Coordinates of C-alpha atoms and ligand atoms in Angstrom, one line a residue:
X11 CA 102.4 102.9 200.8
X12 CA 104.8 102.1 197.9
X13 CA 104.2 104.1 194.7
X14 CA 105.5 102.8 191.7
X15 CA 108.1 105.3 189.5
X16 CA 105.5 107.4 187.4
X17 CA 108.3 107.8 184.9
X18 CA 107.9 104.8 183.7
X19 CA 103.9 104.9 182.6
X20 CA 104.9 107.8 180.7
X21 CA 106.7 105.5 177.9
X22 CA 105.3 104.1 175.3
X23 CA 103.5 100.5 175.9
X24 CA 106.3 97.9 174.8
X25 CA 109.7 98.7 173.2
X26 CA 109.8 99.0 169.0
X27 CA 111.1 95.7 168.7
X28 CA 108.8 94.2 170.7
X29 CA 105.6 95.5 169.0
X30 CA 107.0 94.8 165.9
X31 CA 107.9 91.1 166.6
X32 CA 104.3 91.1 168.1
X33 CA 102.8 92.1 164.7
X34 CA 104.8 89.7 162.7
X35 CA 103.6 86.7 165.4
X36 CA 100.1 87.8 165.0
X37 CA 100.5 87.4 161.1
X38 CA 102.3 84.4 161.2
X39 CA 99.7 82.9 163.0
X40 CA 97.3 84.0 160.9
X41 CA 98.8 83.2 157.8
X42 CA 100.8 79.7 158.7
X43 CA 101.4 78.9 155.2
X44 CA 103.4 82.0 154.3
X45 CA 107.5 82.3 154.8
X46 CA 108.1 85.5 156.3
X47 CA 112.1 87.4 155.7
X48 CA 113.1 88.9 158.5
X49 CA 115.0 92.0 158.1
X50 CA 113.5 94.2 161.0
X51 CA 115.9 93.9 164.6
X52 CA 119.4 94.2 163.3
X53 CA 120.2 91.1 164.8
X54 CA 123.2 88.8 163.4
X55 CA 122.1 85.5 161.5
X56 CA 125.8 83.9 160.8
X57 CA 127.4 81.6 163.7
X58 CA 130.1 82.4 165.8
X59 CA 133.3 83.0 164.4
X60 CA 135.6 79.4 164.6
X61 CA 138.1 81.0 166.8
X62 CA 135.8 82.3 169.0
X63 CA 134.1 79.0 169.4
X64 CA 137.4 77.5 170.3
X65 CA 138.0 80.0 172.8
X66 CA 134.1 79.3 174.3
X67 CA 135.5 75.8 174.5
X68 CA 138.8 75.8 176.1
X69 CA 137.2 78.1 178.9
X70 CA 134.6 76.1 179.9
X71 CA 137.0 73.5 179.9
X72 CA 138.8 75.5 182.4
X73 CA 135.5 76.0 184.7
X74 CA 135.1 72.4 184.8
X75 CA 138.7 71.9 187.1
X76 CA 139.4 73.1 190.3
X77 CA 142.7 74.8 189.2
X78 CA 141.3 77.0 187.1
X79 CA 137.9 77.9 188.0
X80 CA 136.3 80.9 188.2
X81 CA 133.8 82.4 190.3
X82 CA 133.3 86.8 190.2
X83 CA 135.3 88.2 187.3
X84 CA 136.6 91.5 188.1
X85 CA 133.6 94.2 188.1
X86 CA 135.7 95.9 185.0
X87 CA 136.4 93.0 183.3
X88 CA 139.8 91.1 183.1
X89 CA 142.9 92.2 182.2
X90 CA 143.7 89.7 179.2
X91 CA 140.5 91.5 177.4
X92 CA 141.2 95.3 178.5
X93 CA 144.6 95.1 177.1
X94 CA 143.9 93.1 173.5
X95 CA 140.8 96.2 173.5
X96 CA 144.1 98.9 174.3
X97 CA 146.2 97.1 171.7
X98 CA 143.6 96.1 168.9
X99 CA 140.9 98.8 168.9
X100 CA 142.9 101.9 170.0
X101 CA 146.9 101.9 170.1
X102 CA 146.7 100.4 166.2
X103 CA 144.4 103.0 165.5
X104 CA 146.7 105.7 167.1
X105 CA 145.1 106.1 170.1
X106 CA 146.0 105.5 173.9
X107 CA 144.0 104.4 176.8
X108 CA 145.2 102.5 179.8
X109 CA 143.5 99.8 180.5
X110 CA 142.0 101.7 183.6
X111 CA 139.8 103.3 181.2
X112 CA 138.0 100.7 179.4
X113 CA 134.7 99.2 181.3
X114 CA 133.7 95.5 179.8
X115 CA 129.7 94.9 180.0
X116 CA 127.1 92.2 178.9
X117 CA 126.0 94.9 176.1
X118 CA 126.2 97.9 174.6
X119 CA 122.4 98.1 174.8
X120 CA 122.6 98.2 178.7
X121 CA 125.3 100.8 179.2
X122 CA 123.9 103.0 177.0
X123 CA 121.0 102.8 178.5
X124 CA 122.6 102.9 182.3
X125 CA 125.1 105.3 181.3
X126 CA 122.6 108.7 182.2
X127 CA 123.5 107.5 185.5
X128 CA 126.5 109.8 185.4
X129 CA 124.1 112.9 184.9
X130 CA 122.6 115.2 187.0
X131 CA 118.9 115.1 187.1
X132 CA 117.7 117.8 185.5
X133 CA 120.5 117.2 182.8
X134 CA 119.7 118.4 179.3
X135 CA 119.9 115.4 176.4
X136 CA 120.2 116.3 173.0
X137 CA 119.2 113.1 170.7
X138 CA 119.5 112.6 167.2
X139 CA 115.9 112.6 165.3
X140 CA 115.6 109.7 164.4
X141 CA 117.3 107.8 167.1
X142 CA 118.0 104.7 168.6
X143 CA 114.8 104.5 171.6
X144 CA 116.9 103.5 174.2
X145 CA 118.8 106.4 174.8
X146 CA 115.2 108.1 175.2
X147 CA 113.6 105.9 177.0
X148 CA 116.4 105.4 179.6
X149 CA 116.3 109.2 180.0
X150 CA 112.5 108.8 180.6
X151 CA 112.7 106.7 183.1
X152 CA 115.2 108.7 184.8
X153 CA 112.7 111.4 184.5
X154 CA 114.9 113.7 182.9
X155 CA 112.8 114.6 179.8
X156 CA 109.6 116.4 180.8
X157 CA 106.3 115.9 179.2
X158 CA 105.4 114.1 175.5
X159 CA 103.3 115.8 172.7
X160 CA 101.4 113.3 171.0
X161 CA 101.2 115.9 168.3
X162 CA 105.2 116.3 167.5
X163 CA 105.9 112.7 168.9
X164 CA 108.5 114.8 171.1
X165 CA 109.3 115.1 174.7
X166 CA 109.5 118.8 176.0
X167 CA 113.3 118.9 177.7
X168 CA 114.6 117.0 175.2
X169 CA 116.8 118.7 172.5
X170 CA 116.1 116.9 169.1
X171 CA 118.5 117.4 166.1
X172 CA 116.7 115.8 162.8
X173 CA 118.8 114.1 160.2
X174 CA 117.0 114.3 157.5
X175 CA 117.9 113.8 153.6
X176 CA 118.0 117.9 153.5
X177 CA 121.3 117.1 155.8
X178 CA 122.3 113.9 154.4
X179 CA 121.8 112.2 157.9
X180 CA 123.9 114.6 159.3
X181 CA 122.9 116.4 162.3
X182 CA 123.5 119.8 162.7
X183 CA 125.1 121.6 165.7
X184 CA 122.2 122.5 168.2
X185 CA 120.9 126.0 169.2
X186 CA 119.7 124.9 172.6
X187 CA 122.6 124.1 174.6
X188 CA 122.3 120.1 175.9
X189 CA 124.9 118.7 178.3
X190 CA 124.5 115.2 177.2
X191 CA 125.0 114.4 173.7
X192 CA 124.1 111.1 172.0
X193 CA 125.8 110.2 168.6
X194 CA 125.8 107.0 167.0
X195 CA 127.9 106.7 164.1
X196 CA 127.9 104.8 161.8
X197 CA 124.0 105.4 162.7
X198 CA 121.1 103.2 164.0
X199 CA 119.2 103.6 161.7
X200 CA 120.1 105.8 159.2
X201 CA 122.9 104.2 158.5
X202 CA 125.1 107.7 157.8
X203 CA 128.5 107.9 158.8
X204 CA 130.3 111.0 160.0
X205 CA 134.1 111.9 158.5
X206 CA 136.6 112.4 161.1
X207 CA 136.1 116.3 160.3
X208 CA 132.5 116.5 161.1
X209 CA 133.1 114.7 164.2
X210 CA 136.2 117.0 165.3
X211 CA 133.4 119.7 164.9
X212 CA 131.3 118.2 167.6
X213 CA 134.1 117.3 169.6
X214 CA 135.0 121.0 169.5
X215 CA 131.3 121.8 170.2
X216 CA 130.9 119.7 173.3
X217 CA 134.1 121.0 175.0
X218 CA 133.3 124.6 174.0
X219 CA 129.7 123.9 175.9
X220 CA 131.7 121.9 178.5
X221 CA 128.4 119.1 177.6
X222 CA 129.3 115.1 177.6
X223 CA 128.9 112.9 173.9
X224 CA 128.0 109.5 174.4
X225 CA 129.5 108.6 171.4
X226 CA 128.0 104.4 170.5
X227 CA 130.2 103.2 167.7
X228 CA 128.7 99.6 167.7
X229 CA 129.2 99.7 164.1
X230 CA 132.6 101.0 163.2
X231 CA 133.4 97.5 161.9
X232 CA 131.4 98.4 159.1
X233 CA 133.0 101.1 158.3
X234 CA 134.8 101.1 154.2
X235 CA 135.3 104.8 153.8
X236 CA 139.0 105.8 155.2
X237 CA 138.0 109.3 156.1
X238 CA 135.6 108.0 158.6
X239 CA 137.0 107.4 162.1
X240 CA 136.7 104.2 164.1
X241 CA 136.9 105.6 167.5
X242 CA 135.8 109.5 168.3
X243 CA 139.2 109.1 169.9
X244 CA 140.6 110.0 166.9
X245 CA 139.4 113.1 167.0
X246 CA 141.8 115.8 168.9
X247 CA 140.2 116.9 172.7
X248 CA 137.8 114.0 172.4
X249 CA 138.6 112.1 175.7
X250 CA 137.7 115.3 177.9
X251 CA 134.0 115.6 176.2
X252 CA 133.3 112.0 175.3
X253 CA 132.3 108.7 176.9
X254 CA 132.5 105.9 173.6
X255 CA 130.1 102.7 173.8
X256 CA 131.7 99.2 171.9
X257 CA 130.0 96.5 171.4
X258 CA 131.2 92.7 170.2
X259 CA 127.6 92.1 168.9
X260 CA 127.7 93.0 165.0
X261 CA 131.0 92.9 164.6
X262 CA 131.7 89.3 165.9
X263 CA 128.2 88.0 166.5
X264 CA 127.6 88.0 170.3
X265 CA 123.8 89.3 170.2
X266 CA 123.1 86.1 171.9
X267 CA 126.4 86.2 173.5
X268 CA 126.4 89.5 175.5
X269 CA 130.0 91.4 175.6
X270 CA 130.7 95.0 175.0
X271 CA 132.7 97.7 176.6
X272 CA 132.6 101.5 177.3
X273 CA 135.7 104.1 177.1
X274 CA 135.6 106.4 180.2
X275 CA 138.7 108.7 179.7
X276 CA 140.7 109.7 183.2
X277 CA 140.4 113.1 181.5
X278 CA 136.8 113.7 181.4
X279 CA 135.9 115.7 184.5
X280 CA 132.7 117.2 185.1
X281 CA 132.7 119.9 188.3
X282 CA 135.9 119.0 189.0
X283 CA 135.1 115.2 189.4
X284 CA 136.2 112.6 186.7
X285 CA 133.2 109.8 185.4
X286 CA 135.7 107.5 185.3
X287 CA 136.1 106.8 188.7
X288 CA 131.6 107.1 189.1
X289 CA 131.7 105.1 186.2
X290 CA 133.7 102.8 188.3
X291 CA 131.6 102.9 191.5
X292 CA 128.7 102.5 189.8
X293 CA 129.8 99.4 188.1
X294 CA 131.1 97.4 191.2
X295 CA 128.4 98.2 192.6
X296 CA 125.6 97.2 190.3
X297 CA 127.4 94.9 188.1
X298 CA 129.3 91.3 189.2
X299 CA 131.5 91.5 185.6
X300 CA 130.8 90.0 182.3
X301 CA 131.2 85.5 182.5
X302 CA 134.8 84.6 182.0
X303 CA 133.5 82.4 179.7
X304 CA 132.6 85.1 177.8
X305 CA 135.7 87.1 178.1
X306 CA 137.6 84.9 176.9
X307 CA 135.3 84.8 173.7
X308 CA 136.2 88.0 173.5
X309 CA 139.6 88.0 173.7
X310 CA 139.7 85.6 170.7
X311 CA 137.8 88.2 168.7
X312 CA 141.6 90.0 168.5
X313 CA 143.5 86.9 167.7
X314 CA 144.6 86.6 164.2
X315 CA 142.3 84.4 162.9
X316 CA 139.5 85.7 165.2
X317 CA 140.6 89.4 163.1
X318 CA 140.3 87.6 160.1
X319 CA 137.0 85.9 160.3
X320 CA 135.9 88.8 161.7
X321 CA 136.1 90.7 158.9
X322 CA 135.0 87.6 156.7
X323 CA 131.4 88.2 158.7
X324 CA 131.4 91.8 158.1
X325 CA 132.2 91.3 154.4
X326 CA 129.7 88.5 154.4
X327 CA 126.5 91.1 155.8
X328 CA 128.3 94.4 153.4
X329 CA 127.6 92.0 150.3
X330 CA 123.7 91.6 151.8
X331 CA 123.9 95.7 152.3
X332 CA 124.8 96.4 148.7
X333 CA 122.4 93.4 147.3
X334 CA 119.7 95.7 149.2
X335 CA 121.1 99.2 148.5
X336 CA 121.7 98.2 144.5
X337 CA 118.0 96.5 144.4
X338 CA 115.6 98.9 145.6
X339 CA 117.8 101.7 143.7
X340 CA 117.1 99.9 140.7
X341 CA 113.5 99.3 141.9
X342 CA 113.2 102.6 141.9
X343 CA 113.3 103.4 145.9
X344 CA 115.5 106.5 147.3
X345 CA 118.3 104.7 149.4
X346 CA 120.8 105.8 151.9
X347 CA 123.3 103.6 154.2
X348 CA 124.8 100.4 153.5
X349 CA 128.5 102.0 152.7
X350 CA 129.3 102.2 156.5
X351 CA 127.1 100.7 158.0
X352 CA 124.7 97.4 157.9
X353 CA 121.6 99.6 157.7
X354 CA 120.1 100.5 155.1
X355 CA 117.4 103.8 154.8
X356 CA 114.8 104.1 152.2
X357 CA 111.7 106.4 151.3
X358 CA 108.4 105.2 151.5
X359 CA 107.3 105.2 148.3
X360 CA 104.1 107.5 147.4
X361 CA 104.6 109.5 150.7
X362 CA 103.2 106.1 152.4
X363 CA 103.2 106.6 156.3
X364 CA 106.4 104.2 157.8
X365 CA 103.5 102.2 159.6
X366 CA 101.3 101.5 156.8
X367 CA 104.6 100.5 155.0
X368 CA 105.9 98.5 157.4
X369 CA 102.0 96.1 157.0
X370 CA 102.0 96.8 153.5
X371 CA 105.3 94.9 152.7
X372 CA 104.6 92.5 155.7
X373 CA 101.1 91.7 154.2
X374 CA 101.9 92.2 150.3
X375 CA 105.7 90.6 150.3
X376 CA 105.9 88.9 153.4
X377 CA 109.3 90.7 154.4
X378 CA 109.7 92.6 158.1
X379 CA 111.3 95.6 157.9
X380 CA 111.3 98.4 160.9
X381 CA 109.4 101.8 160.5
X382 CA 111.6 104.9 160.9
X383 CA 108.9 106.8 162.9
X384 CA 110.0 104.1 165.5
X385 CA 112.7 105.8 166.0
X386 CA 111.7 109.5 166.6
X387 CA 109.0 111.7 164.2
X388 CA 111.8 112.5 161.4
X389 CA 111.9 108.7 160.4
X390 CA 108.5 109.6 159.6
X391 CA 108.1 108.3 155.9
X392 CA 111.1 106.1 156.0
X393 CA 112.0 102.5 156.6
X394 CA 115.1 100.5 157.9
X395 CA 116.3 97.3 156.5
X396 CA 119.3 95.2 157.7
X397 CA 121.6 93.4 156.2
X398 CA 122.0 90.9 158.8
X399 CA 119.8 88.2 157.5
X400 CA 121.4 85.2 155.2
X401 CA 122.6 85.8 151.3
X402 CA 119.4 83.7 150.3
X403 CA 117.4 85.3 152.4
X404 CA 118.2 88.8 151.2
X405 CA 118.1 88.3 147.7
X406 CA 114.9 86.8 147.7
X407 CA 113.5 89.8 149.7
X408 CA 114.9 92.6 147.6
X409 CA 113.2 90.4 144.3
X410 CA 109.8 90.1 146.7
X411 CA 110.0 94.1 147.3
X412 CA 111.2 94.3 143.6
X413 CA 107.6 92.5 142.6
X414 CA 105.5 95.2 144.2
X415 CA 106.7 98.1 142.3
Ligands
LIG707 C1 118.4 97.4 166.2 O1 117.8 96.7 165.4 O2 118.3 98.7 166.2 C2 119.4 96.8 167.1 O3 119.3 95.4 167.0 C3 119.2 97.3 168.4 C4 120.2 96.8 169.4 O4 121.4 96.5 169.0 O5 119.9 96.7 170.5

């Protein structure tokens, strides 16, 4: 008789995004007459960059002729992408990486979820409190972190580090010893950044401990402050500790467009066996490589007028960040993020639970937000607002919010 994975009933019954876009359909319907702000998923608002819809274009153009159809892309992605990723994101930044070393995806939400693959089972994680759930929940259904205490909102064999406003966001190094580290910087959903000397410290740490980072910088396009890296790359020893998640989503708008990539140095061996070439296996054998279509999309990011109104859409949300950031400072709220990232992190005010928050401001000024204690029991009495939605759209919820106080 089959048995289904009991890993899975151990997670929680839908995925934060989902019950919050559940709550906000059940008050919509409820309440038909009221025009709800969404500034919950950090999911882009602005359309596709013009180069990049050229590029969309020409390629499906291309699919439509016998010459130059398509069918399987390469499982790693193709070669005009891997090399303007080499050029663009690394070798400007000082960095270098054959193109053997860069892995292009439909998302950065699906390798870093798939990316615990690599890892032994009874593999140690060490997670950032609060966190982004999928890189828990991936490691739950892999059954790696043991048993959940309603109580603590923790799971036994998993190695929190809290980044709280005692640390300034910033976790400290951990006493347990994990082999797999997650850090996402600039941060889901704290919005913190780390300078490229706090990061050389974990670099240092994790090849000290001989443990793995799974370093997601989906963000770094946001990043203003020069003494913040891009790439943990940057860092010296990094590509024998670290594995570094990309994503085209918030930088260039492909949420609804799927394309990202992950860094698997040749140098990163584990037992005398490198994860580049397991990352490889595993990704010709469960992955048929990201639309060509797609790819080429992509490749247009890097052109120069895909660069340039690239960073037109960054500056475009980083005006909505500070609108936020400036308005609930002045509305008296305690506010973190929004320098370096499109996130921005604020106190409940009068020690209100993130929950009761999250329906108060729904209910009271109609504006959807997301509750830190979704993402681990030290968002606990915080709240997460993106600056992903329209100008309009943000002003007009910072003056709702504004209202209430
Ligand atoms: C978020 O809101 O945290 C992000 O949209 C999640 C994601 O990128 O998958």
């Amino acid at each position: 008789m089959s048995r289904v994975n009991e890993n899975f009933l151990k997670l929680p019954g839908s995925y934060l995004f989902s019950t919050i876009g559940k709550k906000v359909k059940e008050y919509q319907e409820a309440n038909p007459d009221k025009r709800i702000i969404r500034l919950g998923i950090g999911d882009v608002t602005l359309p596709l960059p013009p180069a990049v819809i050229t590029a969309l274009h020409a390629a499906t153009d291309e699919m439509s002729v016998q010459d130059t159809f398509r069918g399987y892309a390469p499982d790693l992605g193709y070669e005009f992408l891997r090399s303007a990723i080499a050029e663009c994101d690394f070798r400007r930044r000082g960095v270098e990486l054959s193109i053997d070393e860069i892995f292009v995806s439909d998302g950065a939400k699906s390798d870093s979820a798939n990316i615990q693959e690599l890892f032994s089972a009874d593999a140690r994680i060490a997670v950032c409190d609060p966190v982004y759930p999928v890189y828990v929940d991936s490691n739950v259904m892999a059954g790696r972190t043991g048993t959940y205490d309603i109580a603590s909102g923790r799971w036994s064999n998993v190695i929190y580090m809290p980044c709280t406003a005692q640390n300034d966001f910033v976790p400290e190094l951990p006493e347990q010893v994990p082999d797999v580290i997650y850090l996402c910087f600039p941060n889901n959903p704290t919005g913190a950044a780390l300078t490229k000397e706090q990061l050389q410290r974990w670099v240092d740490y994790a090849n000290e401990k001989k443990a793995v980072i799974i370093f997601d910088a989906a963000y770094e396009a946001y990043i203003s402050r020069e003494e913040v890296p891009h790439s943990i790359y940057e860092c010296a020893g990094a590509k024998t500790c670290a594995i570094e998640l990309r994503s085209f989503s918030k930088n260039a708008g492909f949420t609804g467009t799927r394309l990202a990539y992950t860094v698997v140095p040749k140098e990163l061996v584990l037992d005398g066996v490198a994860l580049n070439g397991l990352w490889a296996r595993r990704h010709g054998t469960k992955f048929n490589g990201a639309p060509y279509i797609i790819q080429k999309a992509g490749e247009a990011v890097y052109s120069e007028e895909g660069q340039k109104q690239v960073a037109e859409m960054v500056g475009y949300y980083m005006n909505n960040a500070k609108v936020i950031y400036d308005g609930l400072k002045a509305a008296g709220y305690t506010v973190s993020g929004g320098v370096d990232s499109p996130y921005i992190w604020l106190k409940t005010p009068k020690d209100m639970g993130s929950w009761d928050f999250f329906d108060y401001l729904l209910s009271q000024a109609n504006v959807v937000g997301t509750p830190g204690a979704g993402f681990g029991p030290s968002g606990e009495g915080y709240f997460r607002l993106t600056a992903f939605g329209s100008y309009e759209n943000t002003v007009e919820a910072i003056e709702r919010i504004g209202r209430l106080s």
